[in-house]
Amino acid sequence: MIVVLKHNINADEKAFVREFLESRGFKIKEIVGEEETIFGAVGIVGLDKREVEVLPGVSNVIPITKPYKLVSREFKKDDTIIQVGPIKIGGNRVVTMAGPCSVESREQILETAHMVKESGAVILRGGAFKPRTSPYAFQGLGEEGLKYLKLAGEATGMPVITEIVSITHGDMMKEYVDILQIGTRNMQNFELLKIVGGLGKPVMLKRGYAATIEEMLMAAEYLAAHGCDEIMFCERGIRTFETYTRNTLDLSAIPVVKKLSHFPIIVDPSHATGIREKVSPMALAAVAAGADGIIVEVHPEPEKALSDGPQSLYPVMFEKLMRDIQALAPVLNKEVSRLPDKVSPVQVLPKQKDASVKGTKVAFQGERGAFSEKAIIRYFENGAEPVACTEFRDVFESVLTGKTDLGIVPLENSLGGSIHQNFDLLLQYPDIKIIGEQKIRIVHNLIVVPGTQLKDIKRVYSHPQGLAQCAKFLEDYPQWHKVAYYDTAGSVAMIAREKLKENAAIASEEAAVFYKMEILKNSIETNAQNYTRFAVIAPLAVEDVKNPQKASLVFAILDKPGALYHGLKVLSENDINMTKLESRPIPGQPWEYMFYVDVQVPDDITKFHSCMEKLKKETDHLRVLGMYRV
Ligand code: PEP
Ligand code: MN
């Protein structure tokens, strides 16, 4: 049962409730939230919930109806996110674990680790104790293999996962491994589960090849009951009457487990199919079905592999699979987890006018001289180094992988409205947050090759927005051919390359200066009230902004009458001022919407946090995109 404690419960009352439950044979797990604290009480004895409800300090008692308790969604509504080194597993992410079936030698694991990392794997797999069907098959290198695995993990920055097979190995394995794997044959080895649950490490529990989903959830409950709160499930195929593939991959386990449990689920298409060319299609299907990640066997020379060669991918096949996952993830609104090149060095945040901001690399979309670059210059007061990217998504990727420290993206224009692509990207990248905003006035200029006169011009190039925003000025020159270009600054770069007096461009003053072109007419935009608001984005690991004034939130609403009203009512009742509300369709779910809300953060930030806890209950998938100064 879940015992919700009153907000103002005192220490004596809390101790009393705990003792009472323990005296009745319950095991207690305390979960402290911003707003309320709960005791997850798990026991075999029946207890009338009213006996607990009357205790001082208890707010209410919610029974858990499932046979598994701690792992159930009833116990915890939100997805559990497991942090392993720099990688998060769960939530809106797809993680890829890859490596050989077995660690065979120091060289083999090092070579494979570098290869899979290069293609985008973030966790390294490799068995050292191999449970093999035949006692004559290669049994693994044992502790020596663990040493090589750890070495390869350290050399590449990847956390490592390997299987534990014996209750006597716990303490030894703890030293080498980041995630412990329980293999299919041991899913119901309850003595092993009890020991592994208490080791203080994340555990990946593979589904028994003849186990039901409920049996897997019950097995996970053993881990949880013995202290483990970082569990991943792994669907690796079950035994059916089909013999073509090694096992039958039960993809439907993914949505089922996601509904019944708050823990993430990983899919192993290698052991599921046993056939190399079936691995990638099933990996993609698993991602499409909502898996939180995949674990794939890759070997530099599969024909020489000491175990599971026929199902091991060649490195080129793995590389192609990773590219396909990159293309698929945005459709599902997910971020593909990446290993950061380095831990972000940005400690002192911009606008604090600190010299150490100098040299901060900031990604933007467009050519040099773009309005986004101008926003960087304005925000960082010349202290940053702008890095040009082709697409908005590249800006997010650049921040996520640590290629640049920060990024900047336009969110809305006062005339043109929201730049929806960037709102969608903010949703897709849960490991990125907003740390600042910059508004700039958009001033358009007619830019020409030096020495050009108005009468020389035949064509004028700009982004369609640039042309549209200068329509009134352009009406006076009907003889000019207006040509849409992909980028305002790019159009200046083009006329600078061609050096023709008959070409003109419409762009910022900065672009004219950068490409050494001349401004023939300035401020030619129809409406002078033309502003664009940019968001400065950073990896989650960057320190939070001190004394934030504004927060950007996003949430979906529950499917019930008045749902949006109830959400907004929470803001109103907590005296939080809303400054923007906008809805966006949820990709792939027609006629369902996410709501983007900007609010002012009160001086007493605890009020904001407690308001968010309340809002969480009235909405779905609430995320604070960032808190920042304006
Ligand atoms: C493995 O992942 O190395 C393995 C042996 O898998 P399974 O337990 O699923 O057969
Ligand atoms: Mn294997």
PDB file of C-alpha atoms in Angstrom, residues 315-538:
ATOM      1  CA  PRO A 315      30.533  -3.073 -37.444  1.00  0.00           C
ATOM      2  CA  VAL A 316      29.195  -1.605 -40.737  1.00  0.00           C
ATOM      3  CA  MET A 317      25.790  -3.134 -40.082  1.00  0.00           C
ATOM      4  CA  PHE A 318      25.758  -1.622 -36.619  1.00  0.00           C
ATOM      5  CA  GLU A 319      26.744   1.759 -37.998  1.00  0.00           C
ATOM      6  CA  LYS A 320      23.820   1.619 -40.448  1.00  0.00           C
ATOM      7  CA  LEU A 321      21.438   0.577 -37.668  1.00  0.00           C
ATOM      8  CA  MET A 322      22.496   3.584 -35.585  1.00  0.00           C
ATOM      9  CA  ARG A 323      21.876   5.914 -38.515  1.00  0.00           C
ATOM     10  CA  ASP A 324      18.409   4.427 -38.973  1.00  0.00           C
ATOM     11  CA  ILE A 325      17.658   4.888 -35.280  1.00  0.00           C
ATOM     12  CA  GLN A 326      18.733   8.534 -35.547  1.00  0.00           C
ATOM     13  CA  ALA A 327      16.225   8.961 -38.363  1.00  0.00           C
ATOM     14  CA  LEU A 328      13.448   7.098 -36.563  1.00  0.00           C
ATOM     15  CA  ALA A 329      13.714   8.724 -33.132  1.00  0.00           C
ATOM     16  CA  PRO A 330      12.362  12.172 -34.111  1.00  0.00           C
ATOM     17  CA  VAL A 331       9.221  10.539 -35.496  1.00  0.00           C
ATOM     18  CA  LEU A 332       8.686   9.106 -32.024  1.00  0.00           C
ATOM     19  CA  ASN A 333       9.592  12.379 -30.367  1.00  0.00           C
ATOM     20  CA  LYS A 334      12.627  10.818 -28.744  1.00  0.00           C
ATOM     21  CA  GLU A 335      16.224  11.771 -28.180  1.00  0.00           C
ATOM     22  CA  VAL A 336      18.946   9.284 -29.123  1.00  0.00           C
ATOM     23  CA  SER A 337      21.294   9.252 -26.120  1.00  0.00           C
ATOM     24  CA  ARG A 338      24.827  10.305 -26.966  1.00  0.00           C
ATOM     25  CA  LEU A 339      28.038  10.218 -25.017  1.00  0.00           C
ATOM     26  CA  PRO A 340      29.199  13.757 -24.367  1.00  0.00           C
ATOM     27  CA  ASP A 341      32.682  14.474 -25.754  1.00  0.00           C
ATOM     28  CA  LYS A 342      33.496  16.174 -22.516  1.00  0.00           C
ATOM     29  CA  VAL A 343      31.719  17.350 -19.416  1.00  0.00           C
ATOM     30  CA  SER A 344      30.520  20.848 -20.089  1.00  0.00           C
ATOM     31  CA  PRO A 345      32.976  23.374 -18.690  1.00  0.00           C
ATOM     32  CA  VAL A 346      30.391  26.149 -18.535  1.00  0.00           C
ATOM     33  CA  GLN A 347      30.116  26.925 -14.854  1.00  0.00           C
ATOM     34  CA  VAL A 348      29.620  30.647 -14.862  1.00  0.00           C
ATOM     35  CA  LEU A 349      26.588  31.600 -16.780  1.00  0.00           C
ATOM     36  CA  PRO A 350      26.260  34.411 -19.264  1.00  0.00           C
ATOM     37  CA  LYS A 351      24.580  37.651 -18.307  1.00  0.00           C
ATOM     38  CA  GLN A 352      26.534  37.443 -15.099  1.00  0.00           C
ATOM     39  CA  LYS A 353      29.105  39.438 -17.027  1.00  0.00           C
ATOM     40  CA  ASP A 354      31.965  37.240 -15.960  1.00  0.00           C
ATOM     41  CA  ALA A 355      35.144  37.090 -17.953  1.00  0.00           C
ATOM     42  CA  SER A 356      35.227  33.294 -17.764  1.00  0.00           C
ATOM     43  CA  VAL A 357      32.380  33.201 -20.276  1.00  0.00           C
ATOM     44  CA  LYS A 358      34.938  34.109 -22.915  1.00  0.00           C
ATOM     45  CA  GLY A 359      35.569  31.251 -25.286  1.00  0.00           C
ATOM     46  CA  THR A 360      32.206  29.587 -24.631  1.00  0.00           C
ATOM     47  CA  LYS A 361      31.257  27.893 -27.890  1.00  0.00           C
ATOM     48  CA  VAL A 362      27.656  28.565 -28.894  1.00  0.00           C
ATOM     49  CA  ALA A 363      25.961  26.766 -31.797  1.00  0.00           C
ATOM     50  CA  PHE A 364      23.418  28.545 -34.000  1.00  0.00           C
ATOM     51  CA  GLN A 365      21.573  27.692 -37.187  1.00  0.00           C
ATOM     52  CA  GLY A 366      22.408  29.577 -40.342  1.00  0.00           C
ATOM     53  CA  GLU A 367      25.369  31.191 -42.008  1.00  0.00           C
ATOM     54  CA  ARG A 368      27.724  33.609 -40.305  1.00  0.00           C
ATOM     55  CA  GLY A 369      25.903  36.932 -39.900  1.00  0.00           C
ATOM     56  CA  ALA A 370      22.506  35.288 -39.272  1.00  0.00           C
ATOM     57  CA  PHE A 371      20.130  36.920 -36.819  1.00  0.00           C
ATOM     58  CA  SER A 372      20.820  34.002 -34.470  1.00  0.00           C
ATOM     59  CA  GLU A 373      24.494  34.974 -34.441  1.00  0.00           C
ATOM     60  CA  LYS A 374      23.478  38.525 -33.623  1.00  0.00           C
ATOM     61  CA  ALA A 375      21.477  37.160 -30.679  1.00  0.00           C
ATOM     62  CA  ILE A 376      24.612  35.355 -29.449  1.00  0.00           C
ATOM     63  CA  ILE A 377      26.684  38.524 -29.685  1.00  0.00           C
ATOM     64  CA  ARG A 378      24.038  40.470 -27.807  1.00  0.00           C
ATOM     65  CA  TYR A 379      23.540  37.870 -25.096  1.00  0.00           C
ATOM     66  CA  PHE A 380      27.187  37.090 -24.441  1.00  0.00           C
ATOM     67  CA  GLU A 381      28.440  40.616 -25.067  1.00  0.00           C
ATOM     68  CA  ASN A 382      31.024  39.328 -27.516  1.00  0.00           C
ATOM     69  CA  GLY A 383      32.334  36.790 -25.008  1.00  0.00           C
ATOM     70  CA  ALA A 384      31.264  33.715 -26.964  1.00  0.00           C
ATOM     71  CA  GLU A 385      32.475  31.924 -30.032  1.00  0.00           C
ATOM     72  CA  PRO A 386      29.555  31.376 -32.470  1.00  0.00           C
ATOM     73  CA  VAL A 387      29.552  28.024 -34.306  1.00  0.00           C
ATOM     74  CA  ALA A 388      27.383  27.809 -37.447  1.00  0.00           C
ATOM     75  CA  CYS A 389      25.156  24.737 -38.022  1.00  0.00           C
ATOM     76  CA  THR A 390      22.988  23.814 -41.005  1.00  0.00           C
ATOM     77  CA  GLU A 391      19.785  22.717 -39.265  1.00  0.00           C
ATOM     78  CA  PHE A 392      18.073  23.559 -35.964  1.00  0.00           C
ATOM     79  CA  ARG A 393      18.437  19.895 -34.985  1.00  0.00           C
ATOM     80  CA  ASP A 394      22.219  20.222 -35.433  1.00  0.00           C
ATOM     81  CA  VAL A 395      22.211  22.941 -32.780  1.00  0.00           C
ATOM     82  CA  PHE A 396      20.591  20.524 -30.295  1.00  0.00           C
ATOM     83  CA  GLU A 397      22.934  17.677 -31.262  1.00  0.00           C
ATOM     84  CA  SER A 398      25.939  19.934 -30.926  1.00  0.00           C
ATOM     85  CA  VAL A 399      24.934  20.841 -27.355  1.00  0.00           C
ATOM     86  CA  LEU A 400      24.047  17.254 -26.462  1.00  0.00           C
ATOM     87  CA  THR A 401      27.347  15.828 -27.662  1.00  0.00           C
ATOM     88  CA  GLY A 402      29.424  18.619 -26.150  1.00  0.00           C
ATOM     89  CA  LYS A 403      30.713  19.817 -29.531  1.00  0.00           C
ATOM     90  CA  THR A 404      29.654  23.250 -28.328  1.00  0.00           C
ATOM     91  CA  ASP A 405      28.982  24.344 -24.755  1.00  0.00           C
ATOM     92  CA  LEU A 406      25.662  25.991 -25.518  1.00  0.00           C
ATOM     93  CA  GLY A 407      23.292  26.744 -28.376  1.00  0.00           C
ATOM     94  CA  ILE A 408      20.805  29.403 -29.361  1.00  0.00           C
ATOM     95  CA  VAL A 409      17.546  28.884 -31.249  1.00  0.00           C
ATOM     96  CA  PRO A 410      14.712  31.254 -32.221  1.00  0.00           C
ATOM     97  CA  LEU A 411      11.398  30.443 -30.546  1.00  0.00           C
ATOM     98  CA  GLU A 412       9.036  33.114 -31.843  1.00  0.00           C
ATOM     99  CA  ASN A 413       8.779  36.207 -33.966  1.00  0.00           C
ATOM    100  CA  SER A 414       6.472  39.077 -33.050  1.00  0.00           C
ATOM    101  CA  LEU A 415       5.012  39.146 -36.567  1.00  0.00           C
ATOM    102  CA  GLY A 416       5.368  35.553 -37.744  1.00  0.00           C
ATOM    103  CA  GLY A 417       4.528  33.678 -34.502  1.00  0.00           C
ATOM    104  CA  SER A 418       6.201  30.569 -33.111  1.00  0.00           C
ATOM    105  CA  ILE A 419       9.011  28.671 -34.777  1.00  0.00           C
ATOM    106  CA  HIS A 420       7.343  25.348 -34.128  1.00  0.00           C
ATOM    107  CA  GLN A 421      10.251  23.184 -35.094  1.00  0.00           C
ATOM    108  CA  ASN A 422      12.229  24.422 -32.112  1.00  0.00           C
ATOM    109  CA  PHE A 423       9.373  23.798 -29.680  1.00  0.00           C
ATOM    110  CA  ASP A 424       9.191  20.238 -31.003  1.00  0.00           C
ATOM    111  CA  LEU A 425      12.952  19.857 -30.618  1.00  0.00           C
ATOM    112  CA  LEU A 426      12.846  21.089 -27.025  1.00  0.00           C
ATOM    113  CA  LEU A 427      10.360  18.312 -26.359  1.00  0.00           C
ATOM    114  CA  GLN A 428      12.475  15.709 -28.127  1.00  0.00           C
ATOM    115  CA  TYR A 429      15.651  16.498 -26.207  1.00  0.00           C
ATOM    116  CA  PRO A 430      14.988  15.863 -22.513  1.00  0.00           C
ATOM    117  CA  ASP A 431      18.682  16.291 -21.680  1.00  0.00           C
ATOM    118  CA  ILE A 432      18.676  19.890 -22.843  1.00  0.00           C
ATOM    119  CA  LYS A 433      17.293  22.849 -20.950  1.00  0.00           C
ATOM    120  CA  ILE A 434      16.765  26.555 -21.524  1.00  0.00           C
ATOM    121  CA  ILE A 435      19.081  28.737 -19.467  1.00  0.00           C
ATOM    122  CA  GLY A 436      18.427  32.141 -20.952  1.00  0.00           C
ATOM    123  CA  GLU A 437      16.529  34.218 -23.435  1.00  0.00           C
ATOM    124  CA  GLN A 438      17.427  37.061 -25.763  1.00  0.00           C
ATOM    125  CA  LYS A 439      15.072  39.250 -27.748  1.00  0.00           C
ATOM    126  CA  ILE A 440      16.435  41.149 -30.690  1.00  0.00           C
ATOM    127  CA  ARG A 441      14.858  43.607 -33.066  1.00  0.00           C
ATOM    128  CA  ILE A 442      14.928  42.356 -36.624  1.00  0.00           C
ATOM    129  CA  VAL A 443      16.186  45.130 -38.874  1.00  0.00           C
ATOM    130  CA  HIS A 444      16.415  44.267 -42.561  1.00  0.00           C
ATOM    131  CA  ASN A 445      18.771  45.995 -44.979  1.00  0.00           C
ATOM    132  CA  LEU A 446      19.210  46.030 -48.725  1.00  0.00           C
ATOM    133  CA  ILE A 447      22.736  44.688 -49.192  1.00  0.00           C
ATOM    134  CA  VAL A 448      24.779  44.897 -52.385  1.00  0.00           C
ATOM    135  CA  VAL A 449      28.254  44.404 -53.790  1.00  0.00           C
ATOM    136  CA  PRO A 450      30.207  47.613 -52.982  1.00  0.00           C
ATOM    137  CA  GLY A 451      29.674  50.325 -55.593  1.00  0.00           C
ATOM    138  CA  THR A 452      26.267  49.014 -56.725  1.00  0.00           C
ATOM    139  CA  GLN A 453      23.457  51.536 -57.331  1.00  0.00           C
ATOM    140  CA  LEU A 454      19.692  50.907 -57.125  1.00  0.00           C
ATOM    141  CA  LYS A 455      19.400  51.029 -60.916  1.00  0.00           C
ATOM    142  CA  ASP A 456      21.912  48.152 -61.289  1.00  0.00           C
ATOM    143  CA  ILE A 457      19.799  45.661 -59.327  1.00  0.00           C
ATOM    144  CA  LYS A 458      17.866  42.964 -61.167  1.00  0.00           C
ATOM    145  CA  ARG A 459      17.412  40.273 -58.503  1.00  0.00           C
ATOM    146  CA  VAL A 460      16.959  40.375 -54.745  1.00  0.00           C
ATOM    147  CA  TYR A 461      17.589  37.297 -52.613  1.00  0.00           C
ATOM    148  CA  SER A 462      16.475  36.520 -49.063  1.00  0.00           C
ATOM    149  CA  HIS A 463      14.705  33.993 -46.850  1.00  0.00           C
ATOM    150  CA  PRO A 464      10.971  34.075 -47.711  1.00  0.00           C
ATOM    151  CA  GLN A 465      10.359  35.662 -44.272  1.00  0.00           C
ATOM    152  CA  GLY A 466      12.851  38.423 -45.112  1.00  0.00           C
ATOM    153  CA  LEU A 467      11.174  39.132 -48.454  1.00  0.00           C
ATOM    154  CA  ALA A 468       7.716  39.097 -46.859  1.00  0.00           C
ATOM    155  CA  GLN A 469       8.767  41.405 -44.047  1.00  0.00           C
ATOM    156  CA  CYS A 470      10.023  44.006 -46.571  1.00  0.00           C
ATOM    157  CA  ALA A 471       7.031  43.752 -48.935  1.00  0.00           C
ATOM    158  CA  LYS A 472       6.201  47.462 -48.793  1.00  0.00           C
ATOM    159  CA  PHE A 473       9.695  48.543 -49.761  1.00  0.00           C
ATOM    160  CA  LEU A 474       9.837  45.954 -52.558  1.00  0.00           C
ATOM    161  CA  GLU A 475       6.505  47.198 -54.018  1.00  0.00           C
ATOM    162  CA  ASP A 476       8.393  50.264 -55.249  1.00  0.00           C
ATOM    163  CA  TYR A 477      10.668  48.039 -57.379  1.00  0.00           C
ATOM    164  CA  PRO A 478       8.300  45.750 -59.311  1.00  0.00           C
ATOM    165  CA  GLN A 479      10.989  45.182 -61.946  1.00  0.00           C
ATOM    166  CA  TRP A 480      13.230  43.309 -59.456  1.00  0.00           C
ATOM    167  CA  HIS A 481      13.017  39.548 -59.484  1.00  0.00           C
ATOM    168  CA  LYS A 482      12.465  38.347 -55.887  1.00  0.00           C
ATOM    169  CA  VAL A 483      14.248  35.078 -55.203  1.00  0.00           C
ATOM    170  CA  ALA A 484      13.593  32.947 -52.094  1.00  0.00           C
ATOM    171  CA  TYR A 485      16.809  31.726 -50.448  1.00  0.00           C
ATOM    172  CA  TYR A 486      17.264  29.273 -47.541  1.00  0.00           C
ATOM    173  CA  ASP A 487      18.767  31.816 -45.164  1.00  0.00           C
ATOM    174  CA  THR A 488      19.053  35.639 -44.952  1.00  0.00           C
ATOM    175  CA  ALA A 489      22.777  35.657 -44.180  1.00  0.00           C
ATOM    176  CA  GLY A 490      23.285  32.881 -46.727  1.00  0.00           C
ATOM    177  CA  SER A 491      21.878  35.164 -49.418  1.00  0.00           C
ATOM    178  CA  VAL A 492      24.574  37.739 -48.573  1.00  0.00           C
ATOM    179  CA  ALA A 493      27.248  35.036 -48.683  1.00  0.00           C
ATOM    180  CA  MET A 494      25.979  34.112 -52.148  1.00  0.00           C
ATOM    181  CA  ILE A 495      26.052  37.657 -53.600  1.00  0.00           C
ATOM    182  CA  ALA A 496      29.521  38.092 -52.100  1.00  0.00           C
ATOM    183  CA  ARG A 497      30.653  34.955 -53.923  1.00  0.00           C
ATOM    184  CA  GLU A 498      29.121  35.946 -57.254  1.00  0.00           C
ATOM    185  CA  LYS A 499      30.182  39.622 -57.031  1.00  0.00           C
ATOM    186  CA  LEU A 500      27.494  40.706 -59.554  1.00  0.00           C
ATOM    187  CA  LYS A 501      26.051  44.213 -59.309  1.00  0.00           C
ATOM    188  CA  GLU A 502      22.667  42.938 -60.477  1.00  0.00           C
ATOM    189  CA  ASN A 503      22.292  40.832 -57.276  1.00  0.00           C
ATOM    190  CA  ALA A 504      21.074  42.234 -53.963  1.00  0.00           C
ATOM    191  CA  ALA A 505      20.224  40.549 -50.671  1.00  0.00           C
ATOM    192  CA  ILE A 506      18.044  41.350 -47.670  1.00  0.00           C
ATOM    193  CA  ALA A 507      19.653  40.573 -44.322  1.00  0.00           C
ATOM    194  CA  SER A 508      21.163  41.961 -41.120  1.00  0.00           C
ATOM    195  CA  GLU A 509      23.824  44.619 -40.834  1.00  0.00           C
ATOM    196  CA  GLU A 510      26.098  41.973 -39.299  1.00  0.00           C
ATOM    197  CA  ALA A 511      25.862  39.858 -42.434  1.00  0.00           C
ATOM    198  CA  ALA A 512      26.826  42.863 -44.596  1.00  0.00           C
ATOM    199  CA  VAL A 513      29.840  43.548 -42.398  1.00  0.00           C
ATOM    200  CA  PHE A 514      30.879  39.888 -42.195  1.00  0.00           C
ATOM    201  CA  TYR A 515      30.881  39.380 -45.980  1.00  0.00           C
ATOM    202  CA  LYS A 516      32.320  42.876 -46.634  1.00  0.00           C
ATOM    203  CA  MET A 517      29.265  43.966 -48.620  1.00  0.00           C
ATOM    204  CA  GLU A 518      27.607  47.389 -48.624  1.00  0.00           C
ATOM    205  CA  ILE A 519      24.268  48.472 -47.163  1.00  0.00           C
ATOM    206  CA  LEU A 520      22.422  50.460 -49.822  1.00  0.00           C
ATOM    207  CA  LYS A 521      19.230  51.048 -47.795  1.00  0.00           C
ATOM    208  CA  ASN A 522      18.797  50.313 -44.127  1.00  0.00           C
ATOM    209  CA  SER A 523      15.690  49.452 -42.080  1.00  0.00           C
ATOM    210  CA  ILE A 524      13.573  48.480 -45.058  1.00  0.00           C
ATOM    211  CA  GLU A 525      11.240  46.238 -43.025  1.00  0.00           C
ATOM    212  CA  THR A 526       7.556  47.165 -43.258  1.00  0.00           C
ATOM    213  CA  ASN A 527       6.914  46.958 -39.525  1.00  0.00           C
ATOM    214  CA  ALA A 528       9.504  48.302 -37.127  1.00  0.00           C
ATOM    215  CA  GLN A 529       7.952  46.267 -34.301  1.00  0.00           C
ATOM    216  CA  ASN A 530       9.661  43.149 -35.552  1.00  0.00           C
ATOM    217  CA  TYR A 531      11.285  41.133 -32.754  1.00  0.00           C
ATOM    218  CA  THR A 532      12.520  37.584 -32.456  1.00  0.00           C
ATOM    219  CA  ARG A 533      12.864  35.795 -29.124  1.00  0.00           C
ATOM    220  CA  PHE A 534      15.728  33.317 -28.827  1.00  0.00           C
ATOM    221  CA  ALA A 535      16.357  30.624 -26.218  1.00  0.00           C
ATOM    222  CA  VAL A 536      19.854  29.845 -24.994  1.00  0.00           C
ATOM    223  CA  ILE A 537      20.080  26.079 -24.524  1.00  0.00           C
ATOM    224  CA  ALA A 538      22.483  23.993 -22.450  1.00  0.00           C
TER     225      ALA A 538
END
